[in-house]
């Protein structure tokens, strides 16, 4: 089916990302400046883009696993789920990890509140990593270090705190229709705060607000943002509250809604 082809394609992309971790030669055809100590980029050339893509397909694996008749097929999709999660972890993309956390919270609240125990465990792990953030184990591990509130780890978040207020200023100047797609960089360069020069590379230009709401408002205006949010949340709503009698299609609808929730959460610190 079409769904199986989507999931199989995603599986091969995730597997390639993991192989790049063990065989760096697979990165030879990609620019590695974006990595900053990270490895997995697969076919996307960017760890953040890879993580975002895998977020949208992750819930679909659970559907195929649930409705597969043969045990070997079920086992295969369970393995694919593990591989996809590992690939996301190897990207060390914090917004994607937050998205998975939020997605599982929604699933637990709607389907089984007992599953909230996993979120509690994850919070405890995150707190422990930060308590021992100065140990060599955490400092020397790129993934663990990105989960701490260290100065380098917070650099990208700090730059967003300078970018977001100025983006709001841009939106106020052209609130109705915005600046149009792919014009953010030109408009932002006129009001870019000098503090970004100490946080980002000197030659870099800010071409996104790294926040879906602000980016959409800046490029398409308030009307565009309103249309986008209404369409997105109505789609999520009908996915969760669907009344489809076919159990497979009903589960697929719900999984797609969870995927959109995770994508939107991820894009609060990134972009589509």
mmCIF file of N, CA, C and O in Angstrom, residues 34-96:
data_model
loop_
_atom_site.group_PDB
_atom_site.id
_atom_site.type_symbol
_atom_site.label_atom_id
_atom_site.label_comp_id
_atom_site.label_asym_id
_atom_site.label_seq_id
_atom_site.Cartn_x
_atom_site.Cartn_y
_atom_site.Cartn_z
ATOM 1 N N UNK A 34 27.363 22.129 9.124
ATOM 2 C CA UNK A 34 26.131 22.259 9.889
ATOM 3 C C UNK A 34 26.092 21.315 11.084
ATOM 4 O O UNK A 34 25.319 21.513 12.028
ATOM 5 N N UNK A 35 26.952 20.301 11.088
ATOM 6 C CA UNK A 35 26.821 19.236 12.075
ATOM 7 C C UNK A 35 27.184 19.675 13.489
ATOM 8 O O UNK A 35 26.506 19.334 14.445
ATOM 9 N N UNK A 36 28.282 20.397 13.660
ATOM 10 C CA UNK A 36 28.687 20.870 14.990
ATOM 11 C C UNK A 36 28.767 19.701 15.977
ATOM 12 O O UNK A 36 28.215 19.738 17.079
ATOM 13 N N UNK A 37 29.474 18.655 15.571
ATOM 14 C CA UNK A 37 29.646 17.505 16.441
ATOM 15 C C UNK A 37 28.593 16.429 16.275
ATOM 16 O O UNK A 37 28.715 15.345 16.827
ATOM 17 N N UNK A 38 27.539 16.719 15.499
ATOM 18 C CA UNK A 38 26.505 15.711 15.262
ATOM 19 C C UNK A 38 26.823 14.935 13.986
ATOM 20 O O UNK A 38 27.655 15.334 13.204
ATOM 21 N N UNK A 39 26.145 13.824 13.805
ATOM 22 C CA UNK A 39 26.481 12.962 12.679
ATOM 23 C C UNK A 39 25.308 12.746 11.732
ATOM 24 O O UNK A 39 25.384 13.039 10.546
ATOM 25 N N UNK A 40 24.199 12.226 12.236
ATOM 26 C CA UNK A 40 23.122 11.730 11.374
ATOM 27 C C UNK A 40 22.460 12.847 10.572
ATOM 28 O O UNK A 40 21.881 13.764 11.138
ATOM 29 N N UNK A 41 22.573 12.776 9.254
ATOM 30 C CA UNK A 41 21.877 13.700 8.365
ATOM 31 C C UNK A 41 21.176 12.941 7.235
ATOM 32 O O UNK A 41 20.340 13.500 6.544
ATOM 33 N N UNK A 42 21.551 11.672 7.036
ATOM 34 C CA UNK A 42 20.973 10.809 6.003
ATOM 35 C C UNK A 42 21.003 11.502 4.651
ATOM 36 O O UNK A 42 22.042 12.007 4.243
ATOM 37 N N UNK A 43 19.855 11.576 3.968
ATOM 38 C CA UNK A 43 19.812 12.186 2.637
ATOM 39 C C UNK A 43 19.437 13.660 2.683
ATOM 40 O O UNK A 43 19.320 14.298 1.634
ATOM 41 N N UNK A 44 19.269 14.213 3.889
ATOM 42 C CA UNK A 44 18.762 15.580 4.020
ATOM 43 C C UNK A 44 19.872 16.628 4.104
ATOM 44 O O UNK A 44 19.625 17.803 3.868
ATOM 45 N N UNK A 45 21.070 16.192 4.486
ATOM 46 C CA UNK A 45 22.178 17.137 4.602
ATOM 47 C C UNK A 45 22.079 18.050 5.803
ATOM 48 O O UNK A 45 22.870 18.984 5.947
ATOM 49 N N UNK A 46 21.111 17.810 6.675
ATOM 50 C CA UNK A 46 20.911 18.647 7.858
ATOM 51 C C UNK A 46 20.245 17.794 8.941
ATOM 52 O O UNK A 46 19.193 17.192 8.691
ATOM 53 N N UNK A 47 20.839 17.719 10.134
ATOM 54 C CA UNK A 47 20.271 16.862 11.186
ATOM 55 C C UNK A 47 18.881 17.302 11.628
ATOM 56 O O UNK A 47 18.029 16.464 11.943
ATOM 57 N N UNK A 48 18.634 18.614 11.647
ATOM 58 C CA UNK A 48 17.315 19.102 12.070
ATOM 59 C C UNK A 48 16.225 18.694 11.074
ATOM 60 O O UNK A 48 15.122 18.307 11.467
ATOM 61 N N UNK A 49 16.541 18.781 9.776
ATOM 62 C CA UNK A 49 15.572 18.400 8.751
ATOM 63 C C UNK A 49 15.278 16.906 8.811
ATOM 64 O O UNK A 49 14.137 16.476 8.625
ATOM 65 N N UNK A 50 16.314 16.113 9.048
ATOM 66 C CA UNK A 50 16.132 14.664 9.160
ATOM 67 C C UNK A 50 15.215 14.330 10.326
ATOM 68 O O UNK A 50 14.273 13.531 10.183
ATOM 69 N N UNK A 51 15.473 14.943 11.486
ATOM 70 C CA UNK A 51 14.654 14.679 12.670
ATOM 71 C C UNK A 51 13.205 15.081 12.435
ATOM 72 O O UNK A 51 12.273 14.355 12.804
ATOM 73 N N UNK A 52 12.994 16.218 11.781
ATOM 74 C CA UNK A 52 11.634 16.688 11.516
ATOM 75 C C UNK A 52 10.890 15.718 10.607
ATOM 76 O O UNK A 52 9.720 15.388 10.849
ATOM 77 N N UNK A 53 11.558 15.245 9.568
ATOM 78 C CA UNK A 53 10.933 14.285 8.652
ATOM 79 C C UNK A 53 10.556 13.001 9.376
ATOM 80 O O UNK A 53 9.437 12.480 9.213
ATOM 81 N N UNK A 54 11.461 12.476 10.200
ATOM 82 C CA UNK A 54 11.191 11.216 10.888
ATOM 83 C C UNK A 54 10.065 11.357 11.909
ATOM 84 O O UNK A 54 9.351 10.384 12.184
ATOM 85 N N UNK A 55 9.884 12.556 12.453
ATOM 86 C CA UNK A 55 8.775 12.784 13.370
ATOM 87 C C UNK A 55 7.426 12.535 12.696
ATOM 88 O O UNK A 55 6.502 12.004 13.306
ATOM 89 N N UNK A 56 7.327 12.932 11.437
ATOM 90 C CA UNK A 56 6.040 12.837 10.737
ATOM 91 C C UNK A 56 5.687 11.403 10.369
ATOM 92 O O UNK A 56 4.512 11.098 10.136
ATOM 93 N N UNK A 57 6.668 10.544 10.295
ATOM 94 C CA UNK A 57 6.394 9.155 9.908
ATOM 95 C C UNK A 57 6.408 8.199 11.101
ATOM 96 O O UNK A 57 5.884 7.086 10.991
ATOM 97 N N UNK A 58 6.980 8.617 12.214
ATOM 98 C CA UNK A 58 7.102 7.734 13.383
ATOM 99 C C UNK A 58 5.765 7.151 13.832
ATOM 100 O O UNK A 58 5.669 5.930 14.055
ATOM 101 N N UNK A 59 4.686 7.947 13.996
ATOM 102 C CA UNK A 59 3.416 7.358 14.451
ATOM 103 C C UNK A 59 2.826 6.351 13.466
ATOM 104 O O UNK A 59 2.059 5.464 13.866
ATOM 105 N N UNK A 60 3.164 6.471 12.175
ATOM 106 C CA UNK A 60 2.607 5.571 11.175
ATOM 107 C C UNK A 60 3.121 4.147 11.340
ATOM 108 O O UNK A 60 2.429 3.178 11.012
ATOM 109 N N UNK A 61 4.361 4.013 11.844
ATOM 110 C CA UNK A 61 4.909 2.678 12.085
ATOM 111 C C UNK A 61 4.043 1.890 13.060
ATOM 112 O O UNK A 61 3.859 0.678 12.914
ATOM 113 N N UNK A 62 3.548 2.586 14.078
ATOM 114 C CA UNK A 62 2.745 1.909 15.097
ATOM 115 C C UNK A 62 1.463 1.321 14.492
ATOM 116 O O UNK A 62 0.990 0.272 14.936
ATOM 117 N N UNK A 63 0.921 2.006 13.488
ATOM 118 C CA UNK A 63 -0.298 1.516 12.839
ATOM 119 C C UNK A 63 -0.010 0.221 12.093
ATOM 120 O O UNK A 63 -0.754 -0.765 12.203
ATOM 121 N N UNK A 64 1.069 0.204 11.326
ATOM 122 C CA UNK A 64 1.411 -0.992 10.568
ATOM 123 C C UNK A 64 1.754 -2.147 11.495
ATOM 124 O O UNK A 64 1.434 -3.303 11.213
ATOM 125 N N UNK A 65 2.422 -1.830 12.610
ATOM 126 C CA UNK A 65 2.755 -2.877 13.580
ATOM 127 C C UNK A 65 1.484 -3.451 14.213
ATOM 128 O O UNK A 65 1.339 -4.667 14.376
ATOM 129 N N UNK A 66 0.551 -2.593 14.520
ATOM 130 C CA UNK A 66 -0.673 -3.012 15.199
ATOM 131 C C UNK A 66 -1.554 -3.886 14.314
ATOM 132 O O UNK A 66 -2.150 -4.865 14.782
ATOM 133 N N UNK A 67 -1.617 -3.561 13.023
ATOM 134 C CA UNK A 67 -2.564 -4.244 12.135
ATOM 135 C C UNK A 67 -1.902 -5.287 11.235
ATOM 136 O O UNK A 67 -2.544 -5.793 10.310
ATOM 137 N N UNK A 68 -0.640 -5.595 11.488
ATOM 138 C CA UNK A 68 0.011 -6.662 10.726
ATOM 139 C C UNK A 68 -0.450 -8.022 11.244
ATOM 140 O O UNK A 68 -0.558 -8.235 12.455
ATOM 141 N N UNK A 69 -0.725 -8.954 10.325
ATOM 142 C CA UNK A 69 -1.223 -10.271 10.703
ATOM 143 C C UNK A 69 -0.100 -11.220 11.130
ATOM 144 O O UNK A 69 -0.268 -12.026 12.039
ATOM 145 N N UNK A 70 1.034 -11.118 10.461
ATOM 146 C CA UNK A 70 2.126 -12.049 10.723
ATOM 147 C C UNK A 70 3.067 -11.513 11.803
ATOM 148 O O UNK A 70 3.377 -10.327 11.849
ATOM 149 N N UNK A 71 3.531 -12.438 12.653
ATOM 150 C CA UNK A 71 4.411 -12.062 13.765
ATOM 151 C C UNK A 71 5.713 -11.473 13.269
ATOM 152 O O UNK A 71 6.249 -10.521 13.839
ATOM 153 N N UNK A 72 6.256 -12.033 12.185
ATOM 154 C CA UNK A 72 7.529 -11.540 11.667
ATOM 155 C C UNK A 72 7.402 -10.106 11.152
ATOM 156 O O UNK A 72 8.329 -9.295 11.278
ATOM 157 N N UNK A 73 6.255 -9.783 10.580
ATOM 158 C CA UNK A 73 6.022 -8.418 10.106
ATOM 159 C C UNK A 73 5.886 -7.458 11.279
ATOM 160 O O UNK A 73 6.418 -6.339 11.256
ATOM 161 N N UNK A 74 5.188 -7.898 12.325
ATOM 162 C CA UNK A 74 5.070 -7.079 13.537
ATOM 163 C C UNK A 74 6.448 -6.795 14.128
ATOM 164 O O UNK A 74 6.756 -5.666 14.525
ATOM 165 N N UNK A 75 7.275 -7.841 14.180
ATOM 166 C CA UNK A 75 8.634 -7.693 14.727
ATOM 167 C C UNK A 75 9.448 -6.722 13.885
ATOM 168 O O UNK A 75 10.216 -5.907 14.417
ATOM 169 N N UNK A 76 9.274 -6.794 12.569
ATOM 170 C CA UNK A 76 9.995 -5.892 11.678
ATOM 171 C C UNK A 76 9.639 -4.443 11.967
ATOM 172 O O UNK A 76 10.520 -3.582 12.077
ATOM 173 N N UNK A 77 8.340 -4.135 12.110
ATOM 174 C CA UNK A 77 7.934 -2.755 12.344
ATOM 175 C C UNK A 77 8.346 -2.269 13.727
ATOM 176 O O UNK A 77 8.632 -1.076 13.917
ATOM 177 N N UNK A 78 8.412 -3.173 14.702
ATOM 178 C CA UNK A 78 8.936 -2.794 16.020
ATOM 179 C C UNK A 78 10.406 -2.392 15.894
ATOM 180 O O UNK A 78 10.853 -1.393 16.483
ATOM 181 N N UNK A 79 11.160 -3.159 15.092
ATOM 182 C CA UNK A 79 12.568 -2.832 14.855
ATOM 183 C C UNK A 79 12.706 -1.497 14.137
ATOM 184 O O UNK A 79 13.604 -0.690 14.444
ATOM 185 N N UNK A 80 11.801 -1.229 13.198
ATOM 186 C CA UNK A 80 11.818 0.033 12.460
ATOM 187 C C UNK A 80 11.544 1.208 13.398
ATOM 188 O O UNK A 80 12.174 2.276 13.278
ATOM 189 N N UNK A 81 10.622 1.031 14.338
ATOM 190 C CA UNK A 81 10.338 2.075 15.329
ATOM 191 C C UNK A 81 11.600 2.395 16.120
ATOM 192 O O UNK A 81 11.948 3.569 16.325
ATOM 193 N N UNK A 82 12.311 1.335 16.561
ATOM 194 C CA UNK A 82 13.546 1.525 17.333
ATOM 195 C C UNK A 82 14.616 2.226 16.501
ATOM 196 O O UNK A 82 15.317 3.127 16.987
ATOM 197 N N UNK A 83 14.746 1.844 15.233
ATOM 198 C CA UNK A 83 15.737 2.454 14.344
ATOM 199 C C UNK A 83 15.419 3.931 14.117
ATOM 200 O O UNK A 83 16.310 4.786 14.142
ATOM 201 N N UNK A 84 14.148 4.243 13.907
ATOM 202 C CA UNK A 84 13.746 5.633 13.680
ATOM 203 C C UNK A 84 14.033 6.484 14.920
ATOM 204 O O UNK A 84 14.539 7.610 14.811
ATOM 205 N N UNK A 85 13.711 5.952 16.091
ATOM 206 C CA UNK A 85 13.981 6.690 17.336
ATOM 207 C C UNK A 85 15.483 6.896 17.524
ATOM 208 O O UNK A 85 15.915 7.978 17.941
ATOM 209 N N UNK A 86 16.275 5.871 17.216
ATOM 210 C CA UNK A 86 17.734 6.002 17.338
ATOM 211 C C UNK A 86 18.271 7.073 16.393
ATOM 212 O O UNK A 86 19.157 7.860 16.762
ATOM 213 N N UNK A 87 17.739 7.096 15.173
ATOM 214 C CA UNK A 87 18.178 8.106 14.195
ATOM 215 C C UNK A 87 17.851 9.510 14.690
ATOM 216 O O UNK A 87 18.661 10.438 14.556
ATOM 217 N N UNK A 88 16.668 9.681 15.266
ATOM 218 C CA UNK A 88 16.287 10.991 15.813
ATOM 219 C C UNK A 88 17.217 11.375 16.954
ATOM 220 O O UNK A 88 17.661 12.528 17.057
ATOM 221 N N UNK A 89 17.544 10.411 17.808
ATOM 222 C CA UNK A 89 18.460 10.678 18.920
ATOM 223 C C UNK A 89 19.835 11.085 18.405
ATOM 224 O O UNK A 89 20.477 11.993 18.947
ATOM 225 N N UNK A 90 20.309 10.435 17.343
ATOM 226 C CA UNK A 90 21.631 10.736 16.794
ATOM 227 C C UNK A 90 21.686 12.122 16.159
ATOM 228 O O UNK A 90 22.764 12.703 16.036
ATOM 229 N N UNK A 91 20.548 12.659 15.749
ATOM 230 C CA UNK A 91 20.552 14.031 15.224
ATOM 231 C C UNK A 91 20.775 15.038 16.351
ATOM 232 O O UNK A 91 21.141 16.187 16.093
ATOM 233 N N UNK A 92 20.529 14.597 17.597
ATOM 234 C CA UNK A 92 20.678 15.475 18.780
ATOM 235 C C UNK A 92 19.893 16.772 18.614
ATOM 236 O O UNK A 92 20.332 17.844 19.024
ATOM 237 N N UNK A 93 18.721 16.653 17.994
ATOM 238 C CA UNK A 93 17.857 17.807 17.778
ATOM 239 C C UNK A 93 16.908 17.941 18.962
ATOM 240 O O UNK A 93 15.994 17.130 19.126
ATOM 241 N N UNK A 94 17.110 18.964 19.769
ATOM 242 C CA UNK A 94 16.349 19.085 21.012
ATOM 243 C C UNK A 94 14.870 19.361 20.775
ATOM 244 O O UNK A 94 14.014 18.877 21.502
ATOM 245 N N UNK A 95 14.559 20.133 19.736
ATOM 246 C CA UNK A 95 13.151 20.408 19.448
ATOM 247 C C UNK A 95 12.416 19.131 19.061
ATOM 248 O O UNK A 95 11.230 18.963 19.369
ATOM 249 N N UNK A 96 13.106 18.206 18.387
ATOM 250 C CA UNK A 96 12.480 16.938 18.010
ATOM 251 C C UNK A 96 12.234 16.073 19.240
ATOM 252 O O UNK A 96 11.205 15.399 19.341
#
